[in-house]
PDB file of C-alpha atoms in Angstrom:
ATOM      1  CA  UNK P  91       8.298  -7.486   8.108  1.00  0.00           C
ATOM      2  CA  UNK P  92       4.437  -7.551   8.429  1.00  0.00           C
ATOM      3  CA  UNK P  93       2.495  -3.884   8.257  1.00  0.00           C
ATOM      4  CA  UNK P  94      -0.620  -5.355   9.400  1.00  0.00           C
ATOM      5  CA  UNK P  95      -1.300  -7.737  12.421  1.00  0.00           C
ATOM      6  CA  UNK P  96      -5.115  -7.557  11.395  1.00  0.00           C
ATOM      7  CA  UNK P  97      -7.952 -10.123  11.949  1.00  0.00           C
ATOM      8  CA  UNK P  98      -7.297 -11.650   8.578  1.00  0.00           C
ATOM      9  CA  UNK P  99      -3.549 -12.585   9.199  1.00  0.00           C
ATOM     10  CA  UNK P 100      -4.232 -13.626  12.766  1.00  0.00           C
ATOM     11  CA  UNK P 101      -6.850 -16.028  11.445  1.00  0.00           C
ATOM     12  CA  UNK P 102      -4.536 -17.180   8.701  1.00  0.00           C
ATOM     13  CA  UNK P 103      -1.774 -17.819  11.022  1.00  0.00           C
ATOM     14  CA  UNK P 104      -4.188 -19.754  13.442  1.00  0.00           C
ATOM     15  CA  UNK P 105      -4.835 -22.405  10.453  1.00  0.00           C
ATOM     16  CA  UNK P 106      -0.892 -22.890  10.056  1.00  0.00           C
ATOM     17  CA  UNK P 107      -0.822 -20.915   6.649  1.00  0.00           C
ATOM     18  CA  UNK P 108       2.662 -19.336   6.647  1.00  0.00           C
ATOM     19  CA  UNK P 109       2.314 -15.657   5.330  1.00  0.00           C
ATOM     20  CA  UNK P 110       5.680 -14.275   3.981  1.00  0.00           C
ATOM     21  CA  UNK P 111       4.661 -11.017   2.809  1.00  0.00           C
ATOM     22  CA  UNK P 112       2.112  -8.318   3.755  1.00  0.00           C
ATOM     23  CA  UNK P 113       2.778  -4.919   1.880  1.00  0.00           C
ATOM     24  CA  UNK P 114       2.028  -1.799   3.615  1.00  0.00           C
ATOM     25  CA  UNK P 115      -0.265  -0.617   0.951  1.00  0.00           C
ATOM     26  CA  UNK P 116      -2.812  -3.066   0.670  1.00  0.00           C
ATOM     27  CA  UNK P 117      -3.117  -2.948  -3.165  1.00  0.00           C
ATOM     28  CA  UNK P 118      -1.375  -4.448  -6.362  1.00  0.00           C
ATOM     29  CA  UNK P 119       0.593  -1.351  -6.112  1.00  0.00           C
ATOM     30  CA  UNK P 120       1.801  -2.043  -2.480  1.00  0.00           C
ATOM     31  CA  UNK P 121       2.737  -5.550  -3.888  1.00  0.00           C
ATOM     32  CA  UNK P 122       4.390  -4.284  -6.583  1.00  0.00           C
ATOM     33  CA  UNK P 123       6.535  -1.736  -4.644  1.00  0.00           C
ATOM     34  CA  UNK P 124       7.694  -4.379  -2.486  1.00  0.00           C
ATOM     35  CA  UNK P 125       8.757  -6.822  -5.173  1.00  0.00           C
ATOM     36  CA  UNK P 126      10.711  -3.866  -6.913  1.00  0.00           C
ATOM     37  CA  UNK P 127      13.091  -4.167  -4.057  1.00  0.00           C
ATOM     38  CA  UNK P 128      13.566  -7.694  -4.702  1.00  0.00           C
ATOM     39  CA  UNK P 129      15.094 -10.031  -7.610  1.00  0.00           C
ATOM     40  CA  UNK P 130      11.727 -11.887  -8.822  1.00  0.00           C
ATOM     41  CA  UNK P 131      13.478 -12.956 -11.913  1.00  0.00           C
ATOM     42  CA  UNK P 132      12.145 -16.259 -13.091  1.00  0.00           C
ATOM     43  CA  UNK P 133      10.144 -16.610  -9.961  1.00  0.00           C
ATOM     44  CA  UNK P 134       6.839 -18.337 -10.245  1.00  0.00           C
ATOM     45  CA  UNK P 135       3.584 -16.520  -9.023  1.00  0.00           C
ATOM     46  CA  UNK P 136       0.050 -18.029  -8.943  1.00  0.00           C
ATOM     47  CA  UNK P 137      -2.654 -15.208  -8.601  1.00  0.00           C
ATOM     48  CA  UNK P 138      -6.176 -16.775  -7.612  1.00  0.00           C
ATOM     49  CA  UNK P 139      -8.806 -14.062  -8.524  1.00  0.00           C
ATOM     50  CA  UNK P 140     -12.306 -13.014  -9.399  1.00  0.00           C
ATOM     51  CA  UNK P 141     -13.401 -13.336 -13.094  1.00  0.00           C
ATOM     52  CA  UNK P 142     -13.278  -9.500 -13.200  1.00  0.00           C
ATOM     53  CA  UNK P 143      -9.901  -8.711 -11.479  1.00  0.00           C
ATOM     54  CA  UNK P 144      -7.868  -6.181 -12.977  1.00  0.00           C
ATOM     55  CA  UNK P 145      -4.434  -7.027 -14.751  1.00  0.00           C
ATOM     56  CA  UNK P 146      -2.164  -4.558 -12.869  1.00  0.00           C
ATOM     57  CA  UNK P 147      -0.493  -7.103 -10.347  1.00  0.00           C
ATOM     58  CA  UNK P 148       0.247  -9.623 -13.168  1.00  0.00           C
ATOM     59  CA  UNK P 149       1.532  -7.165 -15.633  1.00  0.00           C
ATOM     60  CA  UNK P 150       3.823  -5.587 -12.933  1.00  0.00           C
ATOM     61  CA  UNK P 151       5.017  -8.987 -11.879  1.00  0.00           C
ATOM     62  CA  UNK P 152       5.819  -9.946 -15.441  1.00  0.00           C
ATOM     63  CA  UNK P 153       7.498  -6.552 -16.128  1.00  0.00           C
ATOM     64  CA  UNK P 154       9.520  -7.299 -12.956  1.00  0.00           C
ATOM     65  CA  UNK P 155      10.830 -10.740 -14.674  1.00  0.00           C
ATOM     66  CA  UNK P 156       8.247 -12.977 -12.789  1.00  0.00           C
ATOM     67  CA  UNK P 157       6.311 -15.884 -14.392  1.00  0.00           C
ATOM     68  CA  UNK P 158       2.864 -15.438 -13.586  1.00  0.00           C
ATOM     69  CA  UNK P 159      -0.312 -17.385 -13.820  1.00  0.00           C
ATOM     70  CA  UNK P 160      -3.712 -15.697 -12.767  1.00  0.00           C
ATOM     71  CA  UNK P 161      -6.646 -17.802 -12.736  1.00  0.00           C
ATOM     72  CA  UNK P 162      -9.900 -16.739 -11.783  1.00  0.00           C
ATOM     73  CA  UNK P 163     -11.611 -18.749  -9.022  1.00  0.00           C
ATOM     74  CA  UNK P 164     -14.854 -17.095  -8.594  1.00  0.00           C
ATOM     75  CA  UNK P 165     -17.263 -14.917 -10.507  1.00  0.00           C
ATOM     76  CA  UNK P 166     -18.857 -11.625  -9.295  1.00  0.00           C
ATOM     77  CA  UNK P 167     -22.519 -12.071 -10.197  1.00  0.00           C
ATOM     78  CA  UNK P 168     -25.804 -10.768  -9.243  1.00  0.00           C
ATOM     79  CA  UNK P 169     -28.100 -12.539  -6.640  1.00  0.00           C
ATOM     80  CA  UNK P 170     -31.683 -13.795  -7.897  1.00  0.00           C
ATOM     81  CA  UNK P 171     -34.288 -11.378  -7.512  1.00  0.00           C
ATOM     82  CA  UNK P 172     -36.243 -13.354  -5.080  1.00  0.00           C
ATOM     83  CA  UNK P 173     -33.101 -13.589  -2.835  1.00  0.00           C
ATOM     84  CA  UNK P 174     -32.930  -9.696  -2.405  1.00  0.00           C
ATOM     85  CA  UNK P 175     -36.487  -8.559  -2.561  1.00  0.00           C
ATOM     86  CA  UNK P 176     -37.047  -8.060   1.255  1.00  0.00           C
ATOM     87  CA  UNK P 177     -33.663  -5.950   1.256  1.00  0.00           C
ATOM     88  CA  UNK P 178     -34.772  -4.017  -1.485  1.00  0.00           C
ATOM     89  CA  UNK P 179     -37.912  -3.117   0.106  1.00  0.00           C
ATOM     90  CA  UNK P 180     -36.383  -2.501   3.462  1.00  0.00           C
ATOM     91  CA  UNK P 181     -33.945  -0.012   1.975  1.00  0.00           C
ATOM     92  CA  UNK P 182     -36.887   1.784   0.349  1.00  0.00           C
ATOM     93  CA  UNK P 183     -38.434   2.126   3.643  1.00  0.00           C
ATOM     94  CA  UNK P 184     -35.581   2.771   6.051  1.00  0.00           C
ATOM     95  CA  UNK P 185     -33.079   5.040   4.366  1.00  0.00           C
ATOM     96  CA  UNK P 186     -29.424   4.461   5.513  1.00  0.00           C
ATOM     97  CA  UNK P 187     -27.112   7.041   6.982  1.00  0.00           C
ATOM     98  CA  UNK P 188     -24.331   5.530   5.423  1.00  0.00           C
ATOM     99  CA  UNK P 189     -23.496   3.331   2.419  1.00  0.00           C
ATOM    100  CA  UNK P 190     -20.245   1.180   2.367  1.00  0.00           C
ATOM    101  CA  UNK P 191     -18.688  -0.269  -0.666  1.00  0.00           C
ATOM    102  CA  UNK P 192     -15.969  -2.689  -0.700  1.00  0.00           C
ATOM    103  CA  UNK P 193     -15.261  -2.916  -4.294  1.00  0.00           C
ATOM    104  CA  UNK P 194     -16.105  -1.492  -7.621  1.00  0.00           C
ATOM    105  CA  UNK P 195     -18.364  -4.490  -8.297  1.00  0.00           C
ATOM    106  CA  UNK P 196     -20.279  -4.165  -5.290  1.00  0.00           C
ATOM    107  CA  UNK P 197     -21.034  -0.559  -5.975  1.00  0.00           C
ATOM    108  CA  UNK P 198     -21.876  -1.378  -9.690  1.00  0.00           C
ATOM    109  CA  UNK P 199     -24.038  -4.236  -8.918  1.00  0.00           C
ATOM    110  CA  UNK P 200     -25.885  -2.154  -6.382  1.00  0.00           C
ATOM    111  CA  UNK P 201     -26.650   0.097  -9.203  1.00  0.00           C
ATOM    112  CA  UNK P 202     -27.900  -2.622 -11.596  1.00  0.00           C
ATOM    113  CA  UNK P 203     -30.098  -4.315  -8.739  1.00  0.00           C
ATOM    114  CA  UNK P 204     -31.862  -1.183  -7.777  1.00  0.00           C
ATOM    115  CA  UNK P 205     -32.015  -0.044 -11.548  1.00  0.00           C
ATOM    116  CA  UNK P 206     -30.375   3.475 -10.550  1.00  0.00           C
ATOM    117  CA  UNK P 207     -29.676   5.438 -13.630  1.00  0.00           C
ATOM    118  CA  UNK P 208     -28.456   8.466 -12.164  1.00  0.00           C
ATOM    119  CA  UNK P 209     -26.278   7.772  -9.133  1.00  0.00           C
ATOM    120  CA  UNK P 210     -25.540  11.288  -8.470  1.00  0.00           C
ATOM    121  CA  UNK P 211     -28.934  12.050  -7.843  1.00  0.00           C
ATOM    122  CA  UNK P 212     -29.873   8.704  -5.888  1.00  0.00           C
ATOM    123  CA  UNK P 213     -26.878   9.190  -3.659  1.00  0.00           C
ATOM    124  CA  UNK P 214     -27.313  13.167  -2.896  1.00  0.00           C
ATOM    125  CA  UNK P 215     -27.596  13.586   0.855  1.00  0.00           C
ATOM    126  CA  UNK P 216     -26.038  10.452   1.772  1.00  0.00           C
ATOM    127  CA  UNK P 217     -22.581   9.413   3.064  1.00  0.00           C
ATOM    128  CA  UNK P 218     -20.437   6.971   1.245  1.00  0.00           C
ATOM    129  CA  UNK P 219     -17.557   4.924   2.119  1.00  0.00           C
ATOM    130  CA  UNK P 220     -15.314   3.220  -0.181  1.00  0.00           C
ATOM    131  CA  UNK P 221     -12.679   0.786   0.944  1.00  0.00           C
ATOM    132  CA  UNK P 222      -9.960   1.863  -1.046  1.00  0.00           C
ATOM    133  CA  UNK P 223      -8.959   4.230  -4.067  1.00  0.00           C
ATOM    134  CA  UNK P 224     -10.018   1.857  -6.640  1.00  0.00           C
ATOM    135  CA  UNK P 225     -13.544   1.682  -5.223  1.00  0.00           C
ATOM    136  CA  UNK P 226     -13.549   5.191  -4.607  1.00  0.00           C
ATOM    137  CA  UNK P 227     -12.391   6.007  -8.421  1.00  0.00           C
ATOM    138  CA  UNK P 228     -15.284   3.720  -9.513  1.00  0.00           C
ATOM    139  CA  UNK P 229     -18.041   5.345  -7.214  1.00  0.00           C
ATOM    140  CA  UNK P 230     -16.616   8.929  -8.291  1.00  0.00           C
ATOM    141  CA  UNK P 231     -16.762   8.281 -11.903  1.00  0.00           C
ATOM    142  CA  UNK P 232     -20.308   8.219 -11.810  1.00  0.00           C
ATOM    143  CA  UNK P 233     -20.380  11.725 -10.024  1.00  0.00           C
ATOM    144  CA  UNK P 234     -21.000  10.444  -6.520  1.00  0.00           C
ATOM    145  CA  UNK P 235     -18.820  12.010  -3.864  1.00  0.00           C
ATOM    146  CA  UNK P 236     -17.009   9.539  -1.319  1.00  0.00           C
ATOM    147  CA  UNK P 237     -16.921  11.024   2.259  1.00  0.00           C
ATOM    148  CA  UNK P 238     -14.927   7.925   3.767  1.00  0.00           C
ATOM    149  CA  UNK P 239     -11.715   6.085   2.608  1.00  0.00           C
ATOM    150  CA  UNK P 240      -9.450   4.361   5.196  1.00  0.00           C
ATOM    151  CA  UNK P 241      -5.722   5.045   4.830  1.00  0.00           C
ATOM    152  CA  UNK P 242      -5.280   1.375   4.966  1.00  0.00           C
ATOM    153  CA  UNK P 243      -7.673  -0.759   2.824  1.00  0.00           C
ATOM    154  CA  UNK P 244      -8.818  -3.254   5.667  1.00  0.00           C
ATOM    155  CA  UNK P 245     -12.353  -3.863   7.089  1.00  0.00           C
ATOM    156  CA  UNK P 246     -10.752  -2.823  10.498  1.00  0.00           C
ATOM    157  CA  UNK P 247      -9.580   0.410   9.387  1.00  0.00           C
ATOM    158  CA  UNK P 248     -12.739   0.993   7.466  1.00  0.00           C
ATOM    159  CA  UNK P 249     -14.768   0.618  10.541  1.00  0.00           C
ATOM    160  CA  UNK P 250     -12.205   2.802  12.362  1.00  0.00           C
ATOM    161  CA  UNK P 251     -12.713   5.306   9.647  1.00  0.00           C
ATOM    162  CA  UNK P 252     -16.566   5.332   9.916  1.00  0.00           C
ATOM    163  CA  UNK P 253     -16.205   5.733  13.682  1.00  0.00           C
ATOM    164  CA  UNK P 254     -13.779   8.782  13.170  1.00  0.00           C
ATOM    165  CA  UNK P 255     -16.079  10.256  10.719  1.00  0.00           C
ATOM    166  CA  UNK P 256     -19.240  10.065  12.993  1.00  0.00           C
ATOM    167  CA  UNK P 257     -17.083  11.297  16.074  1.00  0.00           C
TER     168      UNK P 257
END
C-alpha cells in the first residue's frame, strides 16, 4: 500500500506510530485521489496545519462527505533580524550556485527578509529548486524560472533531483 518507504516513514514507524496511508502523489491532491476511491462519508478527520495552510484538503474531504477539523498548530513567521544578520552577510559575500525552496512561505519570506522587490532580476543567473508544484507556482508567479522540481515531493527526491541536475 505504501508508495514511499522514505526516511520519514521509517522514522515514524520506529517510534511506533502506525501509518495507514501514504499517497503516491505527496500533496493534498494525492490524498484526495486516494480518498475518492473509498467511502469516507461521516468519517472524522483532524488536520493539524500551519496558520497559512491552504484549504484544498479540507474542502476536498468535506466534498467527499467527511467531517473535518483543521487546526493551525504553528505559525510561519520571520526570524528576528539579529538571528539572521550573519547569514545575510554571508549570502552577499558568497553567491550560491543553487537556491532551494521547500514551500511558498519559504520563498516569500526570503524575499521579505532580503527586501527583494524584483525577484526576476535578483535570481537571474541562478538555478532554483522547488520541492513541488505549489512552491514552483509561487516562485514562477514572481517571474522567476524554476530549474528543478522532483517527481515526488520529498527531501530525498529533491536531493536526487539536484544531483541529477548537476550530473
